[in-house]
């Protein structure tokens, strides 16, 4: 067992079984041993790969998505550009490079990165310093600049802790993590029923809720409503809410047991886009999508951009570009083009953003 696993077992011995939310918060964010706090998990040698790490075109298109909105907002003199969970900073690096082609945009930018990991903050600093744009870091979304805002979150919401509830004898019970007789971490159910959930379901049904993500979504929508602008969320998840769990653990590009090595494996869940959209609308934001990533990237011109890069590429580079575009837009089941969804929310006076029809 990992050192963090031993720490979690001690906690359970002292306090009794803990919620999945607490377990995930420790496994991902414990200051000493948390998964994101101690490493750079991305790329072929890491545990998983994300869209901006697959192709520079991804970040470039998102940069131009922002640039187009800035122009149609009437070129505000100051624009807060925010990214949640920027990883290595690759998306923002590619976005800023693409934005340089739009006169006056870079000097208007104030870039804020919401990031809790010291290791990844350092990687972001190294990637973004050469851009010359002013960059600041925030631990949470509550302290974002009070300015018109464009906000990006790629694979951020899937990394937030969730709670699980299971229907047992017609009542919801929270799923907890405790210890079995061999001193191993196991899932169980809280004795007390959770009376605050009004949903009805068959016995055995599982309900997954990301209350932390919902709270962040609420704060972002309030921010946009107050200061103007728009947000773009890209992540794997479902268009319609339903029952069932989606918790998964990844190590070295393989699925592993989520309770086996806390702190050493990535834990994620699928994002409930329907709920995020409902929360944004409740704060008087207008919502576009969710649509599948393939439709979004193709509408933004991923193929045309690929063609123009290929013109100055050698055959091996051209092959890499073609396969990266295919990976990002593959519509087969469970591939990135269809599994990933894109949702945008905006102030009621903003135009429809690029990539969406309404
Ligand atoms: N957007 C990047 C990285 C995705 S991984 C990419 O597409 O490559 C998730 C990112 O969110 C990491 O940077 C991680 O450190 C950060 N993160 C996870 N939980 C967070 C939290 N509660 N607050 C801020 N950042 C968080």
Short mmCIF file of C-alpha atoms and ligand atoms in Angstrom, two decimals:
data_model
loop_
_atom_site.label_atom_id
_atom_site.label_comp_id
_atom_site.label_asym_id
_atom_site.label_seq_id
_atom_site.Cartn_x
_atom_site.Cartn_y
_atom_site.Cartn_z
CA UNK A 1 0.00 0.00 0.00
CA UNK A 2 1.13 3.54 -0.73
CA UNK A 3 2.11 5.91 2.14
CA UNK A 4 -1.10 7.84 1.48
CA UNK A 5 -3.06 4.58 1.60
CA UNK A 6 -1.62 3.89 5.08
CA UNK A 7 -2.57 7.44 6.12
CA UNK A 8 -6.14 6.91 4.86
CA UNK A 9 -6.40 3.60 6.73
CA UNK A 10 -5.32 5.34 9.94
CA UNK A 11 -7.91 8.02 9.37
CA UNK A 12 -10.62 5.34 8.96
CA UNK A 13 -9.46 3.55 12.14
CA UNK A 14 -9.81 6.85 14.01
CA UNK A 15 -12.95 8.32 12.47
CA UNK A 16 -14.74 5.41 10.81
CA UNK A 17 -15.56 5.03 7.09
CA UNK A 18 -15.03 8.13 4.89
CA UNK A 19 -16.97 9.42 1.88
CA UNK A 20 -15.70 8.84 -1.66
CA UNK A 21 -15.43 12.63 -1.93
CA UNK A 22 -12.99 12.74 0.98
CA UNK A 23 -11.07 9.74 -0.39
CA UNK A 24 -10.71 11.35 -3.82
CA UNK A 25 -9.76 14.73 -2.31
CA UNK A 26 -6.92 13.05 -0.44
CA UNK A 27 -5.87 10.75 -3.31
CA UNK A 28 -5.69 13.65 -5.79
CA UNK A 29 -4.96 16.70 -3.66
CA UNK A 30 -3.21 15.71 -0.43
CA UNK A 31 -0.42 18.33 -0.18
CA UNK A 32 2.28 15.71 0.47
CA UNK A 33 1.16 12.60 -1.41
CA UNK A 34 -1.77 13.65 -3.66
CA UNK A 35 -1.59 12.44 -7.26
CA UNK A 36 -1.58 15.87 -8.92
CA UNK A 37 0.52 17.47 -6.20
CA UNK A 38 3.57 15.31 -6.74
CA UNK A 39 3.97 14.70 -10.46
CA UNK A 40 3.41 15.57 -14.09
CA UNK A 41 1.09 12.72 -15.13
CA UNK A 42 0.74 13.50 -18.84
CA UNK A 43 2.05 12.01 -22.07
CA UNK A 44 3.23 8.67 -23.40
CA UNK A 45 5.44 8.03 -20.35
CA UNK A 46 2.79 9.22 -17.89
CA UNK A 47 -0.63 7.85 -17.02
CA UNK A 48 -2.82 9.52 -19.62
CA UNK A 49 -2.76 11.94 -22.56
CA UNK A 50 -5.06 14.94 -23.06
CA UNK A 51 -6.16 16.73 -26.25
CA UNK A 52 -3.70 19.67 -26.03
CA UNK A 53 -0.86 17.15 -25.59
CA UNK A 54 -2.00 15.30 -28.74
CA UNK A 55 -1.89 18.26 -31.12
CA UNK A 56 -0.95 21.95 -31.04
CA UNK A 57 -4.02 22.58 -33.22
CA UNK A 58 -6.31 21.96 -30.26
CA UNK A 59 -4.99 24.93 -28.24
CA UNK A 60 -4.67 27.09 -31.35
CA UNK A 61 -8.33 26.61 -32.24
CA UNK A 62 -9.39 27.45 -28.70
CA UNK A 63 -7.18 30.57 -28.81
CA UNK A 64 -8.96 31.64 -31.98
CA UNK A 65 -12.34 30.80 -30.41
CA UNK A 66 -11.46 33.31 -27.68
CA UNK A 67 -10.07 35.86 -30.16
CA UNK A 68 -13.27 35.75 -32.21
CA UNK A 69 -15.37 36.42 -29.10
CA UNK A 70 -13.09 39.27 -28.02
CA UNK A 71 -13.55 40.91 -31.41
CA UNK A 72 -17.32 40.46 -31.29
CA UNK A 73 -17.41 41.78 -27.71
CA UNK A 74 -16.13 45.06 -29.19
CA UNK A 75 -12.47 44.50 -28.22
CA UNK A 76 -12.64 45.28 -24.48
CA UNK A 77 -9.42 47.02 -23.37
CA UNK A 78 -8.99 44.50 -20.58
CA UNK A 79 -9.93 40.82 -20.88
CA UNK A 80 -9.51 38.22 -18.19
CA UNK A 81 -8.50 34.93 -19.83
CA UNK A 82 -8.91 32.09 -17.37
CA UNK A 83 -7.95 28.43 -17.57
CA UNK A 84 -9.00 25.90 -14.95
CA UNK A 85 -6.56 23.03 -14.34
CA UNK A 86 -4.07 23.91 -17.09
CA UNK A 87 -1.86 20.80 -16.67
CA UNK A 88 1.46 21.48 -18.39
CA UNK A 89 0.23 24.80 -19.80
CA UNK A 90 0.26 23.44 -23.33
CA UNK A 91 -3.26 24.54 -24.30
CA UNK A 92 -2.62 28.11 -23.11
CA UNK A 93 0.78 28.22 -24.82
CA UNK A 94 -0.76 27.22 -28.16
CA UNK A 95 -3.75 29.53 -27.61
CA UNK A 96 -1.56 32.57 -26.88
CA UNK A 97 0.58 31.88 -29.95
CA UNK A 98 -2.52 31.79 -32.15
CA UNK A 99 -3.88 34.96 -30.51
CA UNK A 100 -0.76 36.90 -31.53
CA UNK A 101 -2.20 37.12 -35.03
CA UNK A 102 -5.05 39.31 -33.74
CA UNK A 103 -3.90 42.91 -33.39
CA UNK A 104 -4.33 44.41 -29.92
CA UNK A 105 -5.48 41.22 -28.21
CA UNK A 106 -2.33 40.15 -26.34
CA UNK A 107 -1.86 43.58 -24.64
CA UNK A 108 -5.50 43.43 -23.46
CA UNK A 109 -5.04 40.07 -21.75
CA UNK A 110 -4.71 39.26 -18.10
CA UNK A 111 -4.18 35.50 -17.86
CA UNK A 112 -5.31 33.63 -14.72
CA UNK A 113 -4.58 29.97 -14.13
CA UNK A 114 -6.57 28.11 -11.48
CA UNK A 115 -4.20 25.39 -10.30
CA UNK A 116 -3.56 23.73 -6.95
CA UNK A 117 -0.51 21.63 -7.85
CA UNK A 118 2.89 23.25 -7.18
CA UNK A 119 4.58 20.85 -9.64
CA UNK A 120 2.19 21.75 -12.45
CA UNK A 121 2.30 25.48 -11.62
CA UNK A 122 6.04 25.31 -12.21
CA UNK A 123 5.53 23.53 -15.55
CA UNK A 124 2.97 26.18 -16.52
CA UNK A 125 5.36 28.99 -15.58
CA UNK A 126 8.09 27.48 -17.76
CA UNK A 127 5.72 26.99 -20.71
CA UNK A 128 4.09 30.42 -20.56
CA UNK A 129 6.79 32.85 -19.44
CA UNK A 130 8.17 33.25 -22.99
CA UNK A 131 4.75 34.43 -24.21
CA UNK A 132 5.25 37.72 -22.39
CA UNK A 133 1.58 37.80 -21.28
CA UNK A 134 1.01 38.65 -17.60
CA UNK A 135 0.16 35.41 -15.78
CA UNK A 136 -1.25 34.96 -12.28
CA UNK A 137 -2.18 31.81 -10.37
CA UNK A 138 -5.26 31.19 -8.23
CA UNK A 139 -6.14 28.34 -5.89
CA UNK A 140 -9.87 28.71 -6.46
CA UNK A 141 -12.26 30.50 -8.80
CA UNK A 142 -13.46 32.87 -6.04
CA UNK A 143 -10.54 35.26 -6.54
CA UNK A 144 -10.69 35.69 -10.34
CA UNK A 145 -10.21 39.24 -11.74
CA UNK A 146 -13.38 41.33 -11.88
CA UNK A 147 -13.27 41.90 -15.63
CA UNK A 148 -14.99 40.63 -18.78
CA UNK A 149 -13.90 37.01 -18.79
CA UNK A 150 -13.27 34.15 -21.21
CA UNK A 151 -12.78 30.89 -19.46
CA UNK A 152 -11.51 27.47 -20.58
CA UNK A 153 -11.66 24.13 -18.76
CA UNK A 154 -10.32 21.05 -20.56
CA UNK A 155 -10.40 17.85 -18.50
CA UNK A 156 -10.81 19.86 -15.30
CA UNK A 157 -14.27 18.85 -14.06
CA UNK A 158 -13.51 15.13 -14.48
CA UNK A 159 -10.71 15.45 -11.91
CA UNK A 160 -12.95 16.72 -9.10
CA UNK A 161 -14.08 14.48 -6.22
CA UNK A 162 -17.58 12.99 -6.37
CA UNK A 163 -20.02 11.35 -3.96
CA UNK A 164 -21.83 8.09 -4.59
CA UNK A 165 -25.26 7.15 -3.26
CA UNK A 166 -26.87 3.74 -3.61
CA UNK A 167 -30.55 2.85 -3.41
CA UNK A 168 -30.99 0.25 -0.67
CA UNK A 169 -34.43 -0.88 0.53
CA UNK A 170 -36.02 2.16 -1.15
CA UNK A 171 -33.73 4.71 0.51
CA UNK A 172 -30.53 6.40 -0.67
CA UNK A 173 -27.41 5.60 1.35
CA UNK A 174 -24.03 7.24 0.78
CA UNK A 175 -21.32 4.89 -0.40
CA UNK A 176 -18.39 5.04 2.02
CA UNK A 177 -14.87 3.65 2.10
CA UNK A 178 -13.92 1.53 5.10
CA UNK A 179 -11.71 -1.42 6.02
CA UNK A 180 -12.49 -5.15 5.73
CA UNK A 181 -11.28 -7.88 8.10
CA UNK A 182 -7.99 -8.11 6.15
CA UNK A 183 -7.37 -4.40 6.71
CA UNK A 184 -8.00 -3.58 3.04
CA UNK A 185 -9.90 -0.57 1.74
CA UNK A 186 -13.40 -1.51 0.59
CA UNK A 187 -16.64 0.15 -0.44
CA UNK A 188 -19.65 -0.05 1.85
CA UNK A 189 -22.84 1.88 2.58
CA UNK A 190 -23.62 4.36 5.33
CA UNK A 191 -26.04 2.96 7.91
CA UNK A 192 -28.07 6.17 8.01
CA UNK A 193 -30.19 6.92 4.94
CA UNK A 194 -29.64 10.16 3.03
CA UNK A 195 -33.07 11.77 3.19
CA UNK A 196 -32.35 14.91 1.15
CA UNK A 197 -32.33 13.25 -2.30
CA UNK A 198 -35.85 13.27 -3.79
CA UNK A 199 -35.04 11.01 -6.81
CA UNK A 200 -36.76 7.64 -7.10
CA UNK A 201 -34.90 4.61 -8.46
CA UNK A 202 -34.81 0.82 -8.37
CA UNK A 203 -32.94 -0.87 -5.51
CA UNK A 204 -29.23 -1.12 -6.29
CA UNK A 205 -29.21 2.03 -8.49
CA UNK A 206 -26.17 4.21 -8.07
CA UNK A 207 -26.21 8.01 -8.14
CA UNK A 208 -23.00 9.96 -8.72
CA UNK A 209 -22.90 13.63 -7.74
CA UNK A 210 -20.00 16.06 -8.09
CA UNK A 211 -21.04 18.67 -5.53
CA UNK A 212 -17.63 20.38 -5.70
CA UNK A 213 -17.88 20.70 -9.48
CA UNK A 214 -21.45 21.98 -9.18
CA UNK A 215 -20.35 24.66 -6.72
CA UNK A 216 -17.51 25.74 -9.05
CA UNK A 217 -19.94 25.87 -12.00
CA UNK A 218 -22.29 28.06 -9.94
CA UNK A 219 -19.47 30.47 -9.07
CA UNK A 220 -18.34 30.67 -12.69
CA UNK A 221 -21.87 31.37 -13.94
CA UNK A 222 -22.35 34.07 -11.29
CA UNK A 223 -19.00 35.60 -12.33
CA UNK A 224 -19.97 35.63 -16.02
CA UNK A 225 -23.38 37.07 -15.20
CA UNK A 226 -21.75 39.89 -13.25
CA UNK A 227 -18.68 40.68 -15.39
CA UNK A 228 -19.66 39.48 -18.86
CA UNK A 229 -17.99 36.97 -21.15
CA UNK A 230 -18.24 33.24 -21.73
CA UNK A 231 -16.87 29.87 -20.70
CA UNK A 232 -15.97 26.69 -22.58
CA UNK A 233 -15.93 23.27 -20.93
CA UNK A 234 -14.45 20.26 -22.75
CA UNK A 235 -14.47 16.90 -21.04
CA UNK A 236 -15.60 13.32 -21.27
CA UNK A 237 -19.06 12.83 -20.02
CA UNK A 238 -22.71 12.37 -20.80
CA UNK A 239 -25.19 14.74 -22.39
CA UNK A 240 -28.08 13.48 -20.24
CA UNK A 241 -27.92 12.73 -16.54
CA UNK A 242 -28.63 9.15 -15.48
CA UNK A 243 -27.85 6.54 -12.85
CA UNK A 244 -24.65 4.51 -12.67
CA UNK A 245 -21.09 5.12 -11.59
CA UNK A 246 -18.26 6.28 -13.83
CA UNK A 247 -15.36 6.35 -11.37
CA UNK A 248 -12.18 5.12 -13.02
CA UNK A 249 -8.54 4.83 -12.03
CA UNK A 250 -5.70 5.00 -14.56
CA UNK A 251 -2.06 4.15 -14.32
CA UNK A 252 0.33 3.93 -17.27
CA UNK A 253 -2.62 4.15 -19.72
CA UNK A 254 -4.38 1.12 -18.09
CA UNK A 255 -7.43 0.89 -15.85
CA UNK A 256 -6.69 -0.17 -12.26
CA UNK A 257 -8.61 -0.59 -8.98
CA UNK A 258 -9.51 2.90 -7.61
CA UNK A 259 -8.85 1.75 -4.03
CA UNK A 260 -5.53 0.00 -4.69
CA UNK A 261 -2.88 2.71 -4.72
CA UNK A 262 -4.28 6.09 -3.58
CA UNK A 263 -1.94 8.93 -4.55
CA UNK A 264 -0.25 6.94 -7.31
CA UNK A 265 -3.12 6.59 -9.78
CA UNK A 266 -5.33 9.11 -11.52
CA UNK A 267 -8.98 9.05 -10.43
CA UNK A 268 -11.63 10.56 -12.68
CA UNK A 269 -15.35 10.44 -13.37
CA UNK A 270 -17.50 11.37 -16.34
CA UNK A 271 -18.89 14.89 -16.25
CA UNK A 272 -22.65 15.38 -15.95
CA UNK A 273 -23.11 18.08 -18.61
CA UNK A 274 -26.86 18.26 -18.16
CA UNK A 275 -26.42 19.31 -14.55
CA UNK A 276 -23.71 21.86 -15.39
CA UNK A 277 -25.97 23.39 -18.05
CA UNK A 278 -28.89 23.58 -15.61
CA UNK A 279 -26.73 25.35 -13.02
CA UNK A 280 -25.49 27.89 -15.60
CA UNK A 281 -29.05 28.62 -16.76
CA UNK A 282 -30.19 29.10 -13.16
CA UNK A 283 -27.70 32.03 -13.00
CA UNK A 284 -29.22 33.58 -16.15
CA UNK A 285 -26.40 32.40 -18.40
CA UNK A 286 -27.20 31.28 -21.95
CA UNK A 287 -25.93 27.80 -22.79
CA UNK A 288 -24.76 26.27 -26.09
CA UNK A 289 -24.28 22.52 -26.38
CA UNK A 290 -23.21 20.10 -25.16
CA UNK A 291 -22.10 18.88 -28.58
CA UNK A 292 -19.54 16.19 -29.33
CA UNK A 293 -15.89 17.26 -29.63
CA UNK A 294 -15.65 16.09 -33.27
CA UNK A 295 -18.44 18.47 -34.32
CA UNK A 296 -16.90 21.34 -32.35
CA UNK A 297 -13.36 20.95 -33.68
CA UNK A 298 -14.52 20.41 -37.25
CA UNK A 299 -16.69 23.53 -37.11
CA UNK A 300 -13.66 25.48 -35.90
CA UNK A 301 -11.65 24.26 -38.89
CA UNK A 302 -9.37 21.53 -37.49
CA UNK A 303 -9.08 19.89 -40.93
CA UNK A 304 -8.23 23.14 -42.75
CA UNK A 305 -5.61 24.01 -40.11
CA UNK A 306 -4.17 20.49 -40.45
CA UNK A 307 -3.91 20.91 -44.23
CA UNK A 308 -2.04 24.18 -43.88
CA UNK A 309 0.43 22.65 -41.38
CA UNK A 310 0.97 19.67 -43.69
CA UNK A 311 2.10 22.01 -46.51
CA UNK A 312 5.31 22.75 -44.65
CA UNK A 313 5.75 19.27 -43.09
CA UNK A 314 7.89 16.31 -44.15
CA UNK A 315 6.07 12.96 -44.75
CA UNK A 316 6.64 11.70 -41.17
CA UNK A 317 5.38 14.97 -39.68
CA UNK A 318 2.39 14.94 -42.02
CA UNK A 319 1.55 11.42 -40.81
CA UNK A 320 1.71 12.60 -37.18
CA UNK A 321 -0.59 15.55 -37.90
CA UNK A 322 -3.14 13.35 -39.69
CA UNK A 323 -3.20 10.74 -36.94
CA UNK A 324 -3.51 13.40 -34.20
CA UNK A 325 -6.49 14.99 -35.94
CA UNK A 326 -8.03 11.57 -36.36
CA UNK A 327 -7.59 10.82 -32.65
CA UNK A 328 -9.21 14.10 -31.58
CA UNK A 329 -12.18 13.78 -33.94
CA UNK A 330 -12.77 10.00 -34.15
CA UNK A 331 -16.54 9.55 -33.79
CA UNK A 332 -16.47 5.80 -33.06
CA UNK A 333 -17.93 4.85 -29.67
CA UNK A 334 -15.62 5.66 -26.73
CA UNK A 335 -13.16 7.59 -28.92
CA UNK A 336 -12.32 11.21 -28.16
CA UNK A 337 -14.43 12.74 -30.92
CA UNK A 338 -17.65 11.31 -29.49
CA UNK A 339 -16.87 10.63 -25.82
CA UNK A 340 -15.72 14.21 -25.23
CA UNK A 341 -18.44 16.86 -25.10
CA UNK A 342 -18.20 20.62 -25.39
CA UNK A 343 -20.45 23.04 -23.50
CA UNK A 344 -20.37 26.81 -23.58
CA UNK A 345 -22.10 29.23 -21.22
CA UNK A 346 -22.23 32.99 -21.63
CA UNK A 347 -23.63 36.31 -20.53
CA UNK A 348 -27.06 36.96 -22.07
CA UNK A 349 -25.68 39.84 -24.16
CA UNK A 350 -22.92 37.75 -25.76
CA UNK A 351 -23.20 36.41 -29.34
CA UNK A 352 -23.31 32.66 -30.08
CA UNK A 353 -19.71 31.45 -29.86
CA UNK A 354 -17.92 29.84 -32.82
CA UNK A 355 -18.41 26.09 -33.16
CA UNK A 356 -22.06 26.09 -32.03
CA UNK A 357 -25.22 26.57 -34.10
CA UNK A 358 -27.33 27.99 -31.31
N1 LIG B 1 -6.22 20.83 -18.82
C1 LIG B 1 -5.03 20.03 -18.84
C2 LIG B 1 -4.86 19.14 -17.59
C3 LIG B 1 -5.99 18.26 -17.18
S1 LIG B 1 -5.63 17.32 -15.72
C4 LIG B 1 -4.94 19.23 -20.11
O1 LIG B 1 -5.95 19.15 -20.81
O2 LIG B 1 -3.88 18.69 -20.42
C5 LIG B 1 -6.43 18.20 -14.44
C6 LIG B 1 -5.79 19.51 -14.04
O3 LIG B 1 -6.59 20.11 -13.01
C7 LIG B 1 -4.38 19.43 -13.45
O4 LIG B 1 -3.68 20.59 -13.84
C8 LIG B 1 -4.67 19.41 -11.95
O5 LIG B 1 -3.56 19.77 -11.16
C9 LIG B 1 -5.79 20.41 -11.87
N2 LIG B 1 -6.66 20.30 -10.71
C10 LIG B 1 -7.21 19.17 -10.20
N3 LIG B 1 -8.03 19.46 -9.16
C11 LIG B 1 -7.99 20.80 -9.02
C12 LIG B 1 -8.64 21.72 -8.12
N4 LIG B 1 -9.47 21.29 -7.18
N5 LIG B 1 -8.38 23.03 -8.26
C13 LIG B 1 -7.54 23.47 -9.24
N6 LIG B 1 -6.92 22.66 -10.11
C14 LIG B 1 -7.13 21.34 -10.00
#
